Short mmCIF file of C-alpha atoms in Angstrom, two decimals:
data_model
loop_
_atom_site.label_atom_id
_atom_site.label_comp_id
_atom_site.label_asym_id
_atom_site.label_seq_id
_atom_site.Cartn_x
_atom_site.Cartn_y
_atom_site.Cartn_z
CA UNK A 1 27.71 -14.00 -21.49
CA UNK A 2 25.96 -10.81 -20.55
CA UNK A 3 24.30 -9.50 -17.42
CA UNK A 4 22.72 -6.35 -16.05
CA UNK A 5 22.75 -4.99 -12.53
CA UNK A 6 20.30 -2.30 -11.52
CA UNK A 7 21.30 -0.72 -8.24
CA UNK A 8 18.34 -0.07 -6.02
CA UNK A 9 15.03 -1.86 -6.36
CA UNK A 10 13.27 1.36 -5.38
CA UNK A 11 14.14 5.00 -5.99
CA UNK A 12 12.07 7.73 -4.42
CA UNK A 13 12.19 11.36 -5.57
CA UNK A 14 10.12 14.48 -5.17
CA UNK A 15 8.28 15.94 -8.11
CA UNK A 16 10.62 18.29 -9.93
CA UNK A 17 13.77 16.62 -8.61
CA UNK A 18 16.47 14.89 -10.62
CA UNK A 19 15.86 11.26 -11.49
CA UNK A 20 18.87 8.91 -11.56
CA UNK A 21 18.42 5.20 -12.14
CA UNK A 22 21.61 3.18 -12.19
CA UNK A 23 22.50 0.36 -14.54
CA UNK A 24 25.76 -1.51 -14.88
CA UNK A 25 26.30 -4.20 -17.45
CA UNK A 26 28.65 -7.02 -18.22
CA UNK A 27 29.23 -8.13 -21.78
CA UNK A 28 31.97 -9.98 -23.61
CA UNK A 29 31.37 -7.86 -26.72
CA UNK A 30 30.42 -4.21 -27.26
CA UNK A 31 26.81 -4.17 -26.16
CA UNK A 32 23.53 -2.75 -27.25
CA UNK A 33 21.87 -1.15 -24.22
CA UNK A 34 18.23 -0.30 -23.57
CA UNK A 35 15.98 1.29 -21.01
CA UNK A 36 12.32 0.26 -20.86
CA UNK A 37 9.45 1.56 -18.77
CA UNK A 38 6.56 -0.55 -17.55
CA UNK A 39 3.33 0.78 -16.12
CA UNK A 40 1.13 -1.53 -14.01
CA UNK A 41 -0.37 -4.42 -15.92
CA UNK A 42 1.16 -3.29 -19.18
CA UNK A 43 3.97 -4.38 -21.46
CA UNK A 44 7.30 -2.65 -21.82
CA UNK A 45 7.83 0.58 -23.70
CA UNK A 46 11.23 1.52 -25.05
CA UNK A 47 12.55 4.74 -23.56
CA UNK A 48 15.88 4.83 -25.36
CA UNK A 49 18.63 2.65 -26.73
CA UNK A 50 22.33 2.78 -27.43
CA UNK A 51 23.76 0.81 -30.32
CA UNK A 52 26.68 2.77 -31.77
CA UNK A 53 27.77 6.36 -32.17
CA UNK A 54 27.05 9.14 -29.70
CA UNK A 55 27.30 7.90 -26.15
CA UNK A 56 24.68 10.31 -24.80
CA UNK A 57 21.32 9.04 -25.90
CA UNK A 58 18.11 11.01 -25.64
CA UNK A 59 14.83 9.23 -25.35
CA UNK A 60 11.17 9.90 -24.90
CA UNK A 61 9.56 11.81 -22.03
CA UNK A 62 12.71 13.81 -21.33
CA UNK A 63 14.86 10.85 -20.35
CA UNK A 64 18.44 10.38 -21.41
CA UNK A 65 21.25 7.94 -20.70
CA UNK A 66 24.98 7.94 -21.19
CA UNK A 67 26.99 4.93 -22.22
CA UNK A 68 30.28 4.88 -20.30
CA UNK A 69 32.42 2.03 -21.46
CA UNK A 70 35.11 2.60 -18.84
CA UNK A 71 32.55 2.31 -16.09
CA UNK A 72 30.39 -0.32 -17.85
CA UNK A 73 27.41 1.84 -17.01
CA UNK A 74 24.29 3.12 -18.72
CA UNK A 75 22.54 5.24 -16.09
CA UNK A 76 19.17 6.79 -16.86
CA UNK A 77 18.48 10.40 -15.93
CA UNK A 78 15.76 12.99 -16.16
CA UNK A 79 16.29 16.56 -14.92
CA UNK A 80 12.85 17.01 -13.40
CA UNK A 81 10.58 14.21 -12.26
CA UNK A 82 6.89 14.26 -13.00
CA UNK A 83 4.21 12.31 -11.19
CA UNK A 84 3.50 10.41 -14.41
CA UNK A 85 7.07 9.04 -14.37
CA UNK A 86 6.19 6.72 -11.51
CA UNK A 87 6.64 3.24 -12.97
CA UNK A 88 8.98 0.28 -13.17
CA UNK A 89 12.14 0.77 -15.20
CA UNK A 90 14.20 -2.00 -16.74
CA UNK A 91 17.69 -1.82 -18.14
CA UNK A 92 18.59 -4.43 -20.75
CA UNK A 93 21.65 -5.51 -22.69
CA UNK A 94 21.91 -7.46 -25.91
CA UNK A 95 24.60 -8.41 -28.35
CA UNK A 96 24.94 -6.68 -31.69
CA UNK A 97 24.88 -8.59 -34.92
CA UNK A 98 21.18 -8.81 -35.66
CA UNK A 99 20.40 -11.26 -32.91
CA UNK A 100 18.51 -9.23 -30.36
CA UNK A 101 17.93 -11.42 -27.33
CA UNK A 102 18.03 -9.12 -24.35
CA UNK A 103 19.02 -9.78 -20.81
CA UNK A 104 17.00 -7.68 -18.39
CA UNK A 105 17.92 -6.24 -15.05
CA UNK A 106 15.71 -6.83 -12.04
CA UNK A 107 14.01 -3.50 -12.47
CA UNK A 108 13.83 -0.29 -10.42
CA UNK A 109 10.58 1.06 -9.15
CA UNK A 110 10.49 4.86 -9.39
CA UNK A 111 8.32 6.55 -6.80
CA UNK A 112 7.52 10.23 -7.24
CA UNK A 113 6.27 12.22 -4.29
CA UNK A 114 4.22 15.39 -4.74
CA UNK B 1 7.40 2.68 -33.47
CA UNK B 2 6.07 -0.67 -34.47
CA UNK B 3 3.01 -2.09 -32.75
CA UNK B 4 2.66 -5.49 -31.16
CA UNK B 5 -0.81 -6.50 -30.06
CA UNK B 6 -1.32 -9.15 -27.41
CA UNK B 7 -4.68 -10.71 -26.67
CA UNK B 8 -6.35 -11.21 -24.28
CA UNK B 9 -5.15 -8.69 -21.73
CA UNK B 10 -6.74 -10.63 -18.89
CA UNK B 11 -8.02 -14.18 -18.62
CA UNK B 12 -9.35 -16.29 -15.80
CA UNK B 13 -9.59 -20.01 -16.30
CA UNK B 14 -10.28 -23.13 -14.28
CA UNK B 15 -7.59 -25.57 -13.29
CA UNK B 16 -7.06 -28.22 -15.92
CA UNK B 17 -8.17 -26.15 -18.86
CA UNK B 18 -6.00 -24.66 -21.59
CA UNK B 19 -5.55 -21.01 -22.46
CA UNK B 20 -4.27 -19.52 -25.69
CA UNK B 21 -2.56 -16.13 -25.84
CA UNK B 22 -2.00 -14.41 -29.16
CA UNK B 23 0.79 -12.05 -30.13
CA UNK B 24 0.55 -10.13 -33.38
CA UNK B 25 2.91 -7.70 -35.07
CA UNK B 26 0.55 -5.21 -36.69
CA UNK B 27 2.73 -3.24 -39.07
CA UNK B 28 5.82 -5.30 -39.63
CA UNK B 29 6.81 -8.87 -40.22
CA UNK B 30 8.43 -10.57 -37.29
CA UNK B 31 10.40 -13.70 -37.99
CA UNK B 32 11.29 -13.91 -34.31
CA UNK B 33 9.08 -13.40 -31.31
CA UNK B 34 9.81 -13.86 -27.63
CA UNK B 35 7.63 -15.01 -24.79
CA UNK B 36 8.30 -13.87 -21.24
CA UNK B 37 6.82 -14.55 -17.85
CA UNK B 38 6.87 -11.95 -15.14
CA UNK B 39 6.24 -12.60 -11.47
CA UNK B 40 5.06 -9.76 -9.22
CA UNK B 41 7.71 -7.14 -8.59
CA UNK B 42 10.25 -9.10 -10.60
CA UNK B 43 11.97 -8.88 -13.93
CA UNK B 44 11.03 -10.60 -17.15
CA UNK B 45 11.98 -14.23 -17.48
CA UNK B 46 12.51 -15.38 -21.04
CA UNK B 47 10.51 -18.54 -21.62
CA UNK B 48 11.14 -19.21 -25.30
CA UNK B 49 12.16 -17.77 -28.62
CA UNK B 50 9.65 -18.35 -31.37
CA UNK B 51 10.82 -18.50 -34.98
CA UNK B 52 8.38 -18.44 -37.87
CA UNK B 53 8.02 -21.79 -39.53
CA UNK B 54 10.16 -23.71 -37.06
CA UNK B 55 10.05 -25.06 -33.54
CA UNK B 56 10.45 -22.70 -30.67
CA UNK B 57 13.61 -22.64 -28.61
CA UNK B 58 12.78 -23.03 -24.95
CA UNK B 59 14.87 -21.77 -22.07
CA UNK B 60 16.16 -24.21 -19.53
CA UNK B 61 13.52 -25.23 -17.04
CA UNK B 62 10.53 -24.28 -19.19
CA UNK B 63 8.22 -27.21 -19.93
CA UNK B 64 7.73 -27.53 -23.67
CA UNK B 65 4.62 -29.67 -23.34
CA UNK B 66 3.00 -27.26 -20.96
CA UNK B 67 3.76 -24.05 -22.79
CA UNK B 68 3.06 -24.71 -26.44
CA UNK B 69 4.29 -22.08 -28.85
CA UNK B 70 3.26 -21.81 -32.46
CA UNK B 71 4.60 -19.22 -34.89
CA UNK B 72 2.65 -20.07 -38.01
CA UNK B 73 2.95 -16.77 -39.81
CA UNK B 74 5.22 -13.74 -39.92
CA UNK B 75 2.76 -11.73 -37.86
CA UNK B 76 1.35 -14.18 -35.34
CA UNK B 77 2.74 -16.27 -32.52
CA UNK B 78 0.61 -18.05 -29.95
CA UNK B 79 1.34 -19.36 -26.49
CA UNK B 80 -0.96 -22.06 -25.17
CA UNK B 81 -0.81 -22.90 -21.49
CA UNK B 82 -2.03 -26.46 -21.31
CA UNK B 83 -3.69 -28.06 -18.29
CA UNK B 84 -3.28 -24.86 -16.37
CA UNK B 85 -2.72 -24.89 -12.61
CA UNK B 86 -2.83 -22.05 -10.09
CA UNK B 87 0.97 -21.87 -10.10
CA UNK B 88 0.79 -20.92 -13.77
CA UNK B 89 -0.94 -17.70 -12.79
CA UNK B 90 1.32 -14.90 -13.90
CA UNK B 91 1.81 -12.02 -16.29
CA UNK B 92 2.87 -13.18 -19.73
CA UNK B 93 4.42 -10.77 -22.21
CA UNK B 94 5.37 -11.25 -25.83
CA UNK B 95 7.71 -9.22 -27.97
CA UNK B 96 8.57 -9.20 -31.63
CA UNK B 97 12.02 -8.49 -32.99
CA UNK B 98 12.10 -5.67 -35.52
CA UNK B 99 13.36 -6.37 -39.06
CA UNK B 100 16.69 -4.68 -38.29
CA UNK B 101 17.22 -7.01 -35.39
CA UNK B 102 18.38 -4.27 -33.03
CA UNK B 103 15.40 -4.16 -30.71
CA UNK B 104 12.04 -5.70 -30.00
CA UNK B 105 8.59 -4.28 -29.44
CA UNK B 106 6.44 -5.52 -26.62
CA UNK B 107 2.82 -6.48 -26.36
CA UNK B 108 0.71 -5.14 -23.51
CA UNK B 109 0.86 -8.39 -21.61
CA UNK B 110 -1.70 -10.95 -20.46
CA UNK B 111 -2.66 -11.42 -16.84
CA UNK B 112 -3.50 -15.11 -16.42
CA UNK B 113 -5.31 -16.23 -13.29
CA UNK B 114 -5.97 -19.93 -12.81
CA UNK B 115 -8.61 -20.75 -10.21
#
């Protein structure tokens, strides 16, 4: 069984400030972890993913996330928020082995203030 | 990355009619596609897993006869909402698993409104 918990349904930051979106997972096997972004009335776009190897993963638009096995976390960060980062962000976990069926978190709405 | 095209992006239909939503993988073959439903301000709910050439696997609580899924080719899966009712109004999203099986690519979603 696998599950994802995203802490905070809303995160509000000022433009230029650090963005931190939290994700904790539960998985009975070493997981694959993902962060997706969704803009209004659109599908999901992959920001970054962790499968194996380096635990610090860099993605698009300046985002990165670090897989911490001891903390079962995969928090998403960006050093400086931009107005265009305002969107819904979803963390997801799946099992390795060629059978991608993800379990999504509830999502975190990122609000960026000018 | 790979592209998944979903059509239509918006549809309004009358109660009792059926609506078909198409999901196409444009530049790769997808043996497996997923159909999700998303309620406002909520996460994605997996409705079914669609496998090319075989019957779809529906999640618990999803009505098979209401949400018909056909995956007739390696690049096309369709979701037909039959005898639609206002409570079927929602945002439906498809995704296609990449050939490596490590991730999936999402369509742009379909906003269905049943009046």
